[in-house]
């Protein structure tokens, strides 16, 4: 039994290795090259069927089968490519970030000073849909917090999956582009020159617990546990 188990283990290991090699090569293919490869491979079962069926097919019948399968695959591939391209566009619009699911009914609009447009754009953003405008971060009596980057960072740390603490340079640049595209401070644009230093200070003070009260208030206002 042990020998059979070892033989099976070796075979599975070889198959996994081959699969990884093929996957690695496939990643370097363009969409057009990959589509052609899929079409060619998909013709193999049909070709084998003609050989082993024992029936005498005319060239017209064989051609009709191949043309039908080719057109069917072409339609499917166009839809699949379109689907993945749409996902790429959605990810590019939010700089590759993903968001937690929020309930608009649970969000305390007054705490954030959000109007109807802000709420709509926040919902669109967290669902990876194109926003109609920028979400405005306002200073209101209820949050007792200036509409600044540190407050926005704390908000984003909750609504972005896995948070935004400890980001590397490339991810910080992606965050900057996201903030510039999707947010404004009561009508004024985000200051790119102070972004990096503000992020570093926020990240450090968050670790030290300086923003704990603000973070708890934000989590509560978002309706998060």
Short mmCIF file of C-alpha atoms in Angstrom, two decimals, residues 15 22 54 84 100 221:
data_model
loop_
_atom_site.label_atom_id
_atom_site.label_comp_id
_atom_site.label_asym_id
_atom_site.label_seq_id
_atom_site.Cartn_x
_atom_site.Cartn_y
_atom_site.Cartn_z
CA UNK A 15 1.25 16.64 -12.84
CA UNK A 22 2.00 25.51 -18.37
CA UNK A 54 -16.46 4.78 -37.23
CA UNK A 84 -12.18 40.40 -17.76
CA UNK A 100 -15.76 46.16 2.49
CA UNK A 221 -20.67 55.85 12.24
#
